[in-house]
XYZ file of C-alpha atoms in Angstrom:
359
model
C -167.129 -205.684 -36.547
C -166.870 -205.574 -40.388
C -165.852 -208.528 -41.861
C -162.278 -208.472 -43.920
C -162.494 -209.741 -47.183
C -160.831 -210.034 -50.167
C -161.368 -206.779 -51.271
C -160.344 -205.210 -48.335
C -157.027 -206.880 -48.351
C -156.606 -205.826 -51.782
C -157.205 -202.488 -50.383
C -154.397 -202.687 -48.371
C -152.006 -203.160 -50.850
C -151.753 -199.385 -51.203
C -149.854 -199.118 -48.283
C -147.356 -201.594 -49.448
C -146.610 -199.466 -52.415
C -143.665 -197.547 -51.120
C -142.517 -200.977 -49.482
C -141.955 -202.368 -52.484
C -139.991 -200.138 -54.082
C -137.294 -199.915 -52.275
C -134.164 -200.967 -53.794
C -132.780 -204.599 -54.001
C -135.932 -206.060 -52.747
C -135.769 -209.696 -52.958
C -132.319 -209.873 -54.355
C -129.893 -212.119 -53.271
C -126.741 -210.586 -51.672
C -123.601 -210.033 -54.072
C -121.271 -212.554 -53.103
C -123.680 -215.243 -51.002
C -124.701 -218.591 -51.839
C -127.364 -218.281 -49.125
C -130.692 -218.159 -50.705
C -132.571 -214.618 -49.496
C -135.940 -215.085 -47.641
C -138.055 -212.309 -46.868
C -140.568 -212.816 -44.170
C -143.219 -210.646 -43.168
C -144.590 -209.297 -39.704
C -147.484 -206.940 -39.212
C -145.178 -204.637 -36.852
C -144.418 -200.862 -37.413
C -140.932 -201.666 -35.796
C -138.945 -204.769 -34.744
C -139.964 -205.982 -31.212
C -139.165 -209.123 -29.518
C -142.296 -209.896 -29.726
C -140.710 -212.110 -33.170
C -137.653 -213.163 -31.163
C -138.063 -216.957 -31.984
C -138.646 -215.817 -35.865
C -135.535 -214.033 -36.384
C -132.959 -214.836 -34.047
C -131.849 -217.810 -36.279
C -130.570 -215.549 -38.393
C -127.694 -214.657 -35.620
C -127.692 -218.641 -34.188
C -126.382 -220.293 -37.708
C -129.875 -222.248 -38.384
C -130.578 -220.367 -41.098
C -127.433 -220.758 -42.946
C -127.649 -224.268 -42.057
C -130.885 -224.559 -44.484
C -128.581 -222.675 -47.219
C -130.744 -219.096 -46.431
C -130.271 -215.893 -45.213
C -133.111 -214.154 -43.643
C -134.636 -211.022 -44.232
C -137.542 -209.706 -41.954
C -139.677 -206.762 -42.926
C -142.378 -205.155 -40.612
C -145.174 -204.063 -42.881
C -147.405 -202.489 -40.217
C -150.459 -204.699 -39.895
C -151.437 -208.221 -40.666
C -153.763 -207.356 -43.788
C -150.364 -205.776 -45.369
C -148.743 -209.080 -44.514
C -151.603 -211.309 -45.965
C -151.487 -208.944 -49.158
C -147.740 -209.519 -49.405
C -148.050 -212.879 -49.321
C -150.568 -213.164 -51.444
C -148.869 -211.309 -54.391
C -145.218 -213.146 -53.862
C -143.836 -210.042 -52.835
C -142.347 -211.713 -49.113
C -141.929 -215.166 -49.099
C -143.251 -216.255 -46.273
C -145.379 -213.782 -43.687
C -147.205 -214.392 -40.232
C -150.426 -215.424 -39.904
C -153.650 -214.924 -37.808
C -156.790 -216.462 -38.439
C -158.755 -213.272 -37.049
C -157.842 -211.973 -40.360
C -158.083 -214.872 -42.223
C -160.382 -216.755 -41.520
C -163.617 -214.119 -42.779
C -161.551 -214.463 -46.153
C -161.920 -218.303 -46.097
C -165.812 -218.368 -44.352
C -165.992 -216.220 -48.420
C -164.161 -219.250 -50.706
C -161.593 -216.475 -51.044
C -158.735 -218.177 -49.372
C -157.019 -219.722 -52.511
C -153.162 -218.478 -52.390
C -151.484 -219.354 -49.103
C -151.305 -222.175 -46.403
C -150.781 -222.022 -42.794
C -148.239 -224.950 -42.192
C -146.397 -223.686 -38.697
C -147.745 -222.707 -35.298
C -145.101 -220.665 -33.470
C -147.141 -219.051 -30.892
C -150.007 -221.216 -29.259
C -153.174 -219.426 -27.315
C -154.089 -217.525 -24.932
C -152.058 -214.063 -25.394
C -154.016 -211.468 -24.905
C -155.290 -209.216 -21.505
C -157.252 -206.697 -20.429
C -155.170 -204.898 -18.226
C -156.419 -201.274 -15.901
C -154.472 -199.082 -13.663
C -153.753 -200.659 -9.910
C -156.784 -198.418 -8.247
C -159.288 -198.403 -11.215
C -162.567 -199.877 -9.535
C -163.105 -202.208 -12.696
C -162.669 -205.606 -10.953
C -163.965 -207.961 -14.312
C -164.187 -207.699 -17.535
C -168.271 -207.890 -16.864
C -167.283 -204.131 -15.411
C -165.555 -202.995 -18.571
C -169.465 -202.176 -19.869
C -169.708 -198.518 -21.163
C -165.887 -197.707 -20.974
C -163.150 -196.768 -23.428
C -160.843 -199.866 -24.288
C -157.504 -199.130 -25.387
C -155.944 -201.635 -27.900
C -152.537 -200.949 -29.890
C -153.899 -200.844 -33.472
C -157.210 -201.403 -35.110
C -154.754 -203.807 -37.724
C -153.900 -205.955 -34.940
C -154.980 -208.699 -33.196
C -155.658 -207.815 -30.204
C -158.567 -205.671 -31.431
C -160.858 -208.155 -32.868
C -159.970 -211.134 -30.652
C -160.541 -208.615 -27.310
C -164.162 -208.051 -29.156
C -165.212 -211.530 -29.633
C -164.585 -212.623 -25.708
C -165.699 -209.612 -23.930
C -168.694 -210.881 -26.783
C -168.602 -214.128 -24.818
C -169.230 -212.362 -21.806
C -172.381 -210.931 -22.565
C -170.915 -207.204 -23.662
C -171.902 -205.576 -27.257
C -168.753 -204.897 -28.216
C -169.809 -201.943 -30.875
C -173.085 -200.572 -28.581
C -171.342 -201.414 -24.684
C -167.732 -200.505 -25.529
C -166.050 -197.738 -27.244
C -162.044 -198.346 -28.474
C -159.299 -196.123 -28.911
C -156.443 -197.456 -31.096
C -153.033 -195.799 -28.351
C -150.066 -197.513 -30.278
C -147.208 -200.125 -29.626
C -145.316 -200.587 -26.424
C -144.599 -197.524 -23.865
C -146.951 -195.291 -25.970
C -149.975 -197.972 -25.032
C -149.008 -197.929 -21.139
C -148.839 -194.388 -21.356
C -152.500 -193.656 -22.881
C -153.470 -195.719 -19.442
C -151.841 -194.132 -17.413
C -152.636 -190.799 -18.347
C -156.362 -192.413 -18.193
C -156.800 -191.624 -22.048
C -158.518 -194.822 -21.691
C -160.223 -196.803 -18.929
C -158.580 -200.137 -19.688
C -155.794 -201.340 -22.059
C -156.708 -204.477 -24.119
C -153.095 -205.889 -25.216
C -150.881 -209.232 -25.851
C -147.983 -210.738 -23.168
C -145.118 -209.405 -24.894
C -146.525 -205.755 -25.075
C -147.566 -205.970 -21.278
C -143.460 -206.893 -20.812
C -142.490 -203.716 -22.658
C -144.882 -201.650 -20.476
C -143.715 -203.334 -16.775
C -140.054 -202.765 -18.303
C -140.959 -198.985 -18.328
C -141.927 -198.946 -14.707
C -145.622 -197.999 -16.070
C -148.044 -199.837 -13.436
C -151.005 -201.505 -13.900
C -153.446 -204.462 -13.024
C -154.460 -207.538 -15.293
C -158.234 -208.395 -14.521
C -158.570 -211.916 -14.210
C -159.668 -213.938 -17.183
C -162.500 -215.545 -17.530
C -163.302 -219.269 -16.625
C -164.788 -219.464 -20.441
C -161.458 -218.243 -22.599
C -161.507 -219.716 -25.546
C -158.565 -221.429 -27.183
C -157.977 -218.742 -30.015
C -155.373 -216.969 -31.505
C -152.534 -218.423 -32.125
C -149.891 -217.242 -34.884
C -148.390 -219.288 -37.466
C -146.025 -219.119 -40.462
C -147.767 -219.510 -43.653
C -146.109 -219.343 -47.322
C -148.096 -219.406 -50.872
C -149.479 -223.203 -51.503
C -147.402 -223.204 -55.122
C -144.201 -222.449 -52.960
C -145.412 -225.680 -50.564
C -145.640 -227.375 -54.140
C -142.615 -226.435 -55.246
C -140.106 -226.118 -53.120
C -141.090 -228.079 -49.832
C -137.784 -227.660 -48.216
C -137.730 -223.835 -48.170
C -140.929 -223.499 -46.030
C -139.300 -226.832 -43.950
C -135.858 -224.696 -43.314
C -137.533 -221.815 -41.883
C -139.867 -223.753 -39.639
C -136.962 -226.123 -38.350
C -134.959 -222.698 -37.717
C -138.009 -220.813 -35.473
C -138.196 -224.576 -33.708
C -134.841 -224.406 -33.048
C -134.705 -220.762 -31.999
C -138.068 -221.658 -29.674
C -136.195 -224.736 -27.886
C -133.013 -222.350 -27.323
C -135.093 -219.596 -25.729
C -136.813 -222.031 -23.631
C -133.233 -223.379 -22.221
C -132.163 -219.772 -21.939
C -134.390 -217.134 -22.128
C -131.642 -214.756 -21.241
C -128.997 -216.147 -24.408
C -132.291 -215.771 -26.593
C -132.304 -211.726 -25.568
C -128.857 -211.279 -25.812
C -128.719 -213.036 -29.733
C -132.033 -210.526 -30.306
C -130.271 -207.793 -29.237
C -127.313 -208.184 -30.807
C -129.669 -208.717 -33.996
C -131.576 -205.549 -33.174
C -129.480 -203.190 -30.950
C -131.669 -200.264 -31.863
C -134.681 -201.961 -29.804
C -132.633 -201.462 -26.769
C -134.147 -198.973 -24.498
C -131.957 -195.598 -24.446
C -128.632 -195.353 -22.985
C -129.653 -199.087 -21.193
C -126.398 -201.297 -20.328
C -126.182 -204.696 -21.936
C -127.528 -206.150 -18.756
C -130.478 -203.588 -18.418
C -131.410 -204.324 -22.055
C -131.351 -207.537 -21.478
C -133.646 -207.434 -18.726
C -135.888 -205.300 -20.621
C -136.321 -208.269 -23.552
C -136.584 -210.611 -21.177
C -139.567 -209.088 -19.177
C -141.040 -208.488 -22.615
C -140.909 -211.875 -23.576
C -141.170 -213.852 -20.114
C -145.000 -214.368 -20.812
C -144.443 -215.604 -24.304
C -142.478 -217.749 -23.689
C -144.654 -220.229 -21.976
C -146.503 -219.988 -25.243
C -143.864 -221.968 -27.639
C -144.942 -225.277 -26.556
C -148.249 -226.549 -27.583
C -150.891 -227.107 -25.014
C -152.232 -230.594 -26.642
C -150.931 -233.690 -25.963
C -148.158 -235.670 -27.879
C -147.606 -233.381 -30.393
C -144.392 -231.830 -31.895
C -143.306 -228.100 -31.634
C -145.521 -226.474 -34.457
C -148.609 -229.259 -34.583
C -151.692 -226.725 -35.543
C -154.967 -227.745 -34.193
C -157.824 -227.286 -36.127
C -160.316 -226.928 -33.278
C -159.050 -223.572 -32.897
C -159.880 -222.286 -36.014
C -163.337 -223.835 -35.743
C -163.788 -222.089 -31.934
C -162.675 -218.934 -33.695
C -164.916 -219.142 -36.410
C -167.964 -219.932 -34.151
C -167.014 -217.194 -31.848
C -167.594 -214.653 -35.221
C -170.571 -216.289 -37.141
C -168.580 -217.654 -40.025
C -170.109 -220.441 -41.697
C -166.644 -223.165 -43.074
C -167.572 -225.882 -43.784
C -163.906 -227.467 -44.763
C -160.407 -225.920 -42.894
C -158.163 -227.885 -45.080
C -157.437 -225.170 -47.677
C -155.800 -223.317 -44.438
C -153.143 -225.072 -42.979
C -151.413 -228.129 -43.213
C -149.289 -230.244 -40.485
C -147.575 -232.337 -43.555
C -144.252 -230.683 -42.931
C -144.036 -230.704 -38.813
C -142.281 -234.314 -38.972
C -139.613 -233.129 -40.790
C -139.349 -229.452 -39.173
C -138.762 -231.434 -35.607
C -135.961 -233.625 -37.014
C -133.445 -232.501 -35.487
C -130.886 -232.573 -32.460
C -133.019 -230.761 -29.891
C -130.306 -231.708 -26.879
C -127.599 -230.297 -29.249
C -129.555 -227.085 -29.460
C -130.340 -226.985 -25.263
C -126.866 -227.400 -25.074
C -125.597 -224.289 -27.194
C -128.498 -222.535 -25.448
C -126.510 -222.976 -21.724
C -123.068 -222.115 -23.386
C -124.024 -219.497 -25.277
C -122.121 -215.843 -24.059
């Protein structure tokens, strides 16, 4: 796969064009004290897939850091890098798979990872209940459907079916299907031969009634891929406390949907009622978000020992990087875990508890 760098985010700042010009972008609200915040996701369209970044907003913990959030999907990760990069969002999501070919360059200069909100493994290869592949070893010289060549399942599918001895350009040939339904649909209608996706986008397809069968992993996954929250370094100069707000929020929105994954749907939902699925009840939505986010979930905590909510580990960046070839030699301009003391200072039992009341 070619490498991203630089120059090929830059290139992606086309797309962003009409994004930014729409009106009252990054103004504050006539009226509020609340500072605005505008956060990036590489999305098309809202999904739960964000839950524990936005439903804050609809909890109070973002008015309890004195902001008001506003979250724009920008379409792919690159756009969201780009955005960040210029100041145009304040703070955006980030994935090493993008990043890190950018810093393996000496082009990573801007922004700073300093929140993990999503820890590894996410991603599947999933084929329809009779298909005769059995193993991803089987996968060899079929078509592999992944969501969008801009997302991450796409180059971190590549690097571990690389792992398993497969070519992924010369063995493999991939078929970007889409987001959701549309993805479960291409494999059912056999468009492709096996759908490479993340948890949350499996949820949205078993919520449609679409079947299928997850192959199982292999005893060698690697430890890769988590997302984070990441912010310009002169705003972690500057202002701290903004990029400390917004991670104690999404840690506070991550310990409430672990109490009560079904209050955490219902505060999304009532956040994002167009995501429902058409003509659903409350109760059927509900159920929807929560079978698109049951296997996420489990993915809020971090899998090392001792640490907070958040902690990054920098092995995982250095697995990634070996996985692809690139040659870093210092991770320290990529992230930072100076702000997760203060992000987990707060009243976790007080949160559980508003998590069990909550109605």
């Amino acid at each position: 796969m070619k490498q991203i760098d630089r120059r090929t985010f830059l290139g992606a700042g086309a797309s962003l064009a009409a994004w930014s010009m729409l009106p009252g972008l990054g103004m504050a609200q006539q009226g509020s004290s609340l500072r605005q915040v505008r956060l990036g996701v590489g999305l098309k369209a809202m999904s739960p897939i964000v839950i524990n970044l936005v439903i804050g907003e609809i909890l109070g913990y973002n008015a309890a850091e004195g902001f008001t959030l506003n979250t724009l999907a920008l379409g792919t990760n690159a756009n969201v890098q780009v955005a960040v990069d210029r100041g145009e969002v304040d703070f955006g999501v980030g994935v090493p798979s993008f990043g890190l070919p950018v810093l393996a360059q000496g082009d990573w200069k801007l922004a700073r990872n300093f929140y993990q909100y999503t820890y590894p493994y996410k991603w599947d290869i999933a084929v329809l209940p009779d298909s005769p592949v059995q193993s991803y070893a089987d996968l060899k010289g079929l078509r592999i459907g992944v969501s969008d060549f801009g997302a991450t399942d796409y180059p971190v599918t590549r690097n571990v079916l690389r792992l398993q001895g497969l070519d992924p350009d010369g063995d493999l040939q991939w078929i970007a299907v889409g987001n959701g339904v549309p993805a479960g649909v291409a494999l059912r209608r056999q468009a492709v031969d096996a759908l490479a996706y993340f948890d949350t986008g499996f949820g949205q397809i078993e919520a449609a009634g679409l079947p299928f069968r997850l192959l199982p992993r292999p005893d060698n996954l690697p430890l890769v891929g988590g997302q984070f929250l990441q912010t310009r370094v002169s705003t972690l100069d500057s202002h701290p406390q903004w990029a400390v707000g917004l991670g104690r929020s999404v840690s506070k929105a991550s310990t409430f949907i672990l109490e009560n994954p079904r209050a955490g749907a219902l505060a999304f939902l009532r956040m994002y009622p167009e995501t429902a699925p058409r003509g659903a009840s409350q109760d059927a939505a509900v159920e929807a978000v929560l079978q698109a986010i049951s296997r996420r979930i489990k993915l809020y905590r971090p899998p090392y020992p001792d640490v907070s909510m958040g902690y990054i580990e920098v092995s995982e960046f250095r697995t990634e990087a070996e996985m692809t070839g690139l040659q870093i030699a210092d991770y320290a301009p990529f992230y930072t875990n100076d702000l997760i003391g203060q992000i987990d200072d707060y009243d976790h039992e007080a949160i559980r508890t508003q998590a069990r009341n909550y109605t």
